[in-house]
Amino acid sequence: MSAAGFMPDDAVIAAIKRDIAAYEAERVAARRSAMLRVPLYVGGLIAAVVALALALNLVADVNEQWLSTLHVYLYVLAFIVALFLYFLALRPLEAASASFRDKLLPIIFGFIKDMRHEREVMQPSFAALPDATVGKFNVMEFDDSISGTYEDFRFELYETLLIQRNDKYDSTTFQGVIVAFGLESPFPGMLIATVRTNAVLSFFGEIFGSALVEVRSGVQELDAAYDFRTNNAEAAQPIVRGQMAQALTWLKEAWPGEPARIAFKGRDGFLLLPDKRNFFELPAPNVPLDYKAHVEPMIADMATILAITALVRKIGT
């Protein structure tokens, strides 16, 4: 299934391209201005040093023209001042580069209302994620986080790395994107669809005992790949056999690779998409931004994730 089917409409894409063109013009102007300031500042210093050196020649010994002790002090001081002026000339460019991501991501994701971007921050929704969805971990790392409104629902999306660290080795529990959202129809209890592994089955046994029971989708391929667990089997069984099974089957096409995971807990919903890519990787600030190479893939990934989320949140309605 092509990501092109999830892309924003042409009007939204055109607006994003206009904003990127305006940003690119601003970036080029800032760089050109900085490059002009460097010779201006340093050139002015050189002229001043030459003038002072000529003045010192008037009082220096004839054998120490340009090389007297005072001349040497002048040259050393001039070198230090030149470094200072060089970095001073580049400071506005460095300030612009520091805010590169903060300026660019809201432009790229202009189809998300009230978009907010943060880095290395644990979002509030993560605390509500059922532990059984990912298993054991004692180290968590967050990279980029995006929150906002897509279509008619709020969401929080965060790049996450969860690790179980031991004395001898580290084991990655989860690496990818977690999307938190509100369900259209709250689930009366907890329902989890996670990858069927020995580690997960052991975790269920250790932590929950008989609190969470297994339910089956009736689809042989899904039941072999997934472990469906709930504390409300009566409410969960028709959902797992119906809409959740359909959604997970569709997900295999929309998001190929390691199987996605889903968790419902009351009104809270979670979609976990394992992936080792950096979803919000941008070129260096001194590299011209190209829509096709740098921006379109990022929009396609985000639009696909949110389209999948929009489907998953309707499960149970």
mmCIF file of N, CA and C in Angstrom, residues 132-135 173 192-204 213-230 240 248 258-262 274:
data_model
loop_
_atom_site.group_PDB
_atom_site.id
_atom_site.type_symbol
_atom_site.label_atom_id
_atom_site.label_comp_id
_atom_site.label_asym_id
_atom_site.label_seq_id
_atom_site.Cartn_x
_atom_site.Cartn_y
_atom_site.Cartn_z
ATOM 1 N N ALA A 132 2.563 -4.177 29.917
ATOM 2 C CA ALA A 132 2.573 -5.431 29.172
ATOM 3 C C ALA A 132 2.710 -5.221 27.669
ATOM 4 N N THR A 133 2.478 -4.001 27.198
ATOM 5 C CA THR A 133 2.584 -3.735 25.761
ATOM 6 C C THR A 133 4.023 -3.847 25.289
ATOM 7 N N VAL A 134 4.969 -3.509 26.153
ATOM 8 C CA VAL A 134 6.385 -3.514 25.762
ATOM 9 C C VAL A 134 7.227 -4.481 26.579
ATOM 10 N N GLY A 135 6.738 -4.920 27.729
ATOM 11 C CA GLY A 135 7.524 -5.807 28.569
ATOM 12 C C GLY A 135 8.437 -5.037 29.517
ATOM 13 N N THR A 173 13.942 -3.470 24.370
ATOM 14 C CA THR A 173 12.553 -3.896 24.527
ATOM 15 C C THR A 173 11.673 -3.319 23.426
ATOM 16 N N ILE A 192 -4.773 -5.628 25.074
ATOM 17 C CA ILE A 192 -3.433 -5.455 24.530
ATOM 18 C C ILE A 192 -3.214 -6.461 23.403
ATOM 19 N N ALA A 193 -2.683 -5.965 22.291
ATOM 20 C CA ALA A 193 -2.241 -6.829 21.188
ATOM 21 C C ALA A 193 -0.752 -6.603 21.028
ATOM 22 N N THR A 194 0.037 -7.567 21.457
ATOM 23 C CA THR A 194 1.487 -7.417 21.400
ATOM 24 C C THR A 194 2.109 -8.619 20.706
ATOM 25 N N VAL A 195 3.366 -8.499 20.364
ATOM 26 C CA VAL A 195 4.046 -9.559 19.627
ATOM 27 C C VAL A 195 4.188 -10.790 20.511
ATOM 28 N N ARG A 196 3.890 -11.935 19.942
ATOM 29 C CA ARG A 196 3.961 -13.188 20.703
ATOM 30 C C ARG A 196 5.414 -13.681 20.757
ATOM 31 N N THR A 197 6.038 -13.522 21.920
ATOM 32 C CA THR A 197 7.393 -14.028 22.148
ATOM 33 C C THR A 197 7.431 -14.693 23.505
ATOM 34 N N ASN A 198 8.460 -15.493 23.728
ATOM 35 C CA ASN A 198 8.604 -16.148 25.033
ATOM 36 C C ASN A 198 8.784 -15.127 26.145
ATOM 37 N N ALA A 199 9.489 -14.017 25.823
ATOM 38 C CA ALA A 199 9.737 -12.984 26.840
ATOM 39 C C ALA A 199 8.433 -12.333 27.264
ATOM 40 N N VAL A 200 7.549 -12.057 26.289
ATOM 41 C CA VAL A 200 6.272 -11.435 26.626
ATOM 42 C C VAL A 200 5.405 -12.378 27.433
ATOM 43 N N LEU A 201 5.341 -13.649 27.010
ATOM 44 C CA LEU A 201 4.539 -14.617 27.737
ATOM 45 C C LEU A 201 5.040 -14.769 29.168
ATOM 46 N N SER A 202 6.357 -14.776 29.352
ATOM 47 C CA SER A 202 6.931 -14.851 30.693
ATOM 48 C C SER A 202 6.567 -13.618 31.504
ATOM 49 N N PHE A 203 6.596 -12.447 30.858
ATOM 50 C CA PHE A 203 6.262 -11.202 31.551
ATOM 51 C C PHE A 203 4.813 -11.226 32.031
ATOM 52 N N PHE A 204 3.903 -11.684 31.171
ATOM 53 C CA PHE A 204 2.504 -11.796 31.577
ATOM 54 C C PHE A 204 2.365 -12.709 32.777
ATOM 55 N N VAL A 213 -6.293 -12.389 30.657
ATOM 56 C CA VAL A 213 -6.518 -13.671 30.002
ATOM 57 C C VAL A 213 -6.312 -13.516 28.505
ATOM 58 N N GLU A 214 -6.005 -14.618 27.860
ATOM 59 C CA GLU A 214 -5.773 -14.591 26.423
ATOM 60 C C GLU A 214 -7.082 -14.747 25.669
ATOM 61 N N VAL A 215 -7.209 -13.989 24.602
ATOM 62 C CA VAL A 215 -8.321 -14.156 23.672
ATOM 63 C C VAL A 215 -7.721 -14.365 22.284
ATOM 64 N N ARG A 216 -8.503 -14.945 21.384
ATOM 65 C CA ARG A 216 -8.014 -15.263 20.053
ATOM 66 C C ARG A 216 -8.806 -14.517 18.991
ATOM 67 N N SER A 217 -8.114 -14.224 17.892
ATOM 68 C CA SER A 217 -8.772 -13.507 16.801
ATOM 69 C C SER A 217 -9.501 -14.448 15.850
ATOM 70 N N GLY A 218 -9.103 -15.711 15.857
ATOM 71 C CA GLY A 218 -9.673 -16.660 14.918
ATOM 72 C C GLY A 218 -8.979 -16.644 13.569
ATOM 73 N N VAL A 219 -7.998 -15.729 13.403
ATOM 74 C CA VAL A 219 -7.198 -15.669 12.183
ATOM 75 C C VAL A 219 -5.861 -16.332 12.497
ATOM 76 N N GLN A 220 -5.605 -17.470 11.874
ATOM 77 C CA GLN A 220 -4.444 -18.283 12.234
ATOM 78 C C GLN A 220 -3.133 -17.494 12.185
ATOM 79 N N GLU A 221 -2.950 -16.700 11.148
ATOM 80 C CA GLU A 221 -1.704 -15.947 10.996
ATOM 81 C C GLU A 221 -1.541 -14.917 12.106
ATOM 82 N N LEU A 222 -2.630 -14.242 12.443
ATOM 83 C CA LEU A 222 -2.567 -13.230 13.511
ATOM 84 C C LEU A 222 -2.342 -13.878 14.868
ATOM 85 N N ASP A 223 -3.027 -14.980 15.136
ATOM 86 C CA ASP A 223 -2.881 -15.637 16.441
ATOM 87 C C ASP A 223 -1.492 -16.231 16.624
ATOM 88 N N ALA A 224 -0.817 -16.539 15.511
ATOM 89 C CA ALA A 224 0.555 -17.034 15.603
ATOM 90 C C ALA A 224 1.531 -15.895 15.889
ATOM 91 N N ALA A 225 1.213 -14.690 15.396
ATOM 92 C CA ALA A 225 2.122 -13.546 15.542
ATOM 93 C C ALA A 225 1.841 -12.718 16.787
ATOM 94 N N TYR A 226 0.568 -12.679 17.217
ATOM 95 C CA TYR A 226 0.160 -11.778 18.296
ATOM 96 C C TYR A 226 -0.331 -12.530 19.524
ATOM 97 N N ASP A 227 -0.109 -11.885 20.653
ATOM 98 C CA ASP A 227 -0.695 -12.338 21.909
ATOM 99 C C ASP A 227 -1.729 -11.289 22.314
ATOM 100 N N PHE A 228 -3.007 -11.659 22.322
ATOM 101 C CA PHE A 228 -4.089 -10.753 22.703
ATOM 102 C C PHE A 228 -4.441 -11.029 24.159
ATOM 103 N N ARG A 229 -4.330 -10.015 25.011
ATOM 104 C CA ARG A 229 -4.603 -10.180 26.434
ATOM 105 C C ARG A 229 -5.568 -9.099 26.916
ATOM 106 N N THR A 230 -6.403 -9.455 27.883
ATOM 107 C CA THR A 230 -7.402 -8.518 28.386
ATOM 108 C C THR A 230 -7.830 -8.903 29.791
ATOM 109 N N VAL A 240 -11.595 -8.229 19.169
ATOM 110 C CA VAL A 240 -10.406 -8.896 18.649
ATOM 111 C C VAL A 240 -10.741 -9.703 17.407
ATOM 112 N N LEU A 248 -5.245 -5.002 12.147
ATOM 113 C CA LEU A 248 -3.893 -5.545 12.170
ATOM 114 C C LEU A 248 -3.518 -6.166 10.817
ATOM 115 N N GLU A 258 8.476 -5.025 11.277
ATOM 116 C CA GLU A 258 8.130 -5.653 12.547
ATOM 117 C C GLU A 258 6.692 -5.322 12.910
ATOM 118 N N PRO A 259 5.927 -6.293 13.426
ATOM 119 C CA PRO A 259 4.500 -6.066 13.687
ATOM 120 C C PRO A 259 4.239 -4.910 14.659
ATOM 121 N N ALA A 260 3.185 -4.150 14.354
ATOM 122 C CA ALA A 260 2.751 -3.068 15.236
ATOM 123 C C ALA A 260 2.104 -3.652 16.489
ATOM 124 N N ARG A 261 1.993 -2.834 17.524
ATOM 125 C CA ARG A 261 1.332 -3.246 18.763
ATOM 126 C C ARG A 261 0.248 -2.235 19.095
ATOM 127 N N ILE A 262 -0.803 -2.704 19.759
ATOM 128 C CA ILE A 262 -1.940 -1.853 20.105
ATOM 129 C C ILE A 262 -2.292 -2.100 21.569
ATOM 130 N N PRO A 274 7.220 -0.321 15.682
ATOM 131 C CA PRO A 274 8.673 -0.536 15.789
ATOM 132 C C PRO A 274 9.384 -0.111 14.513
#
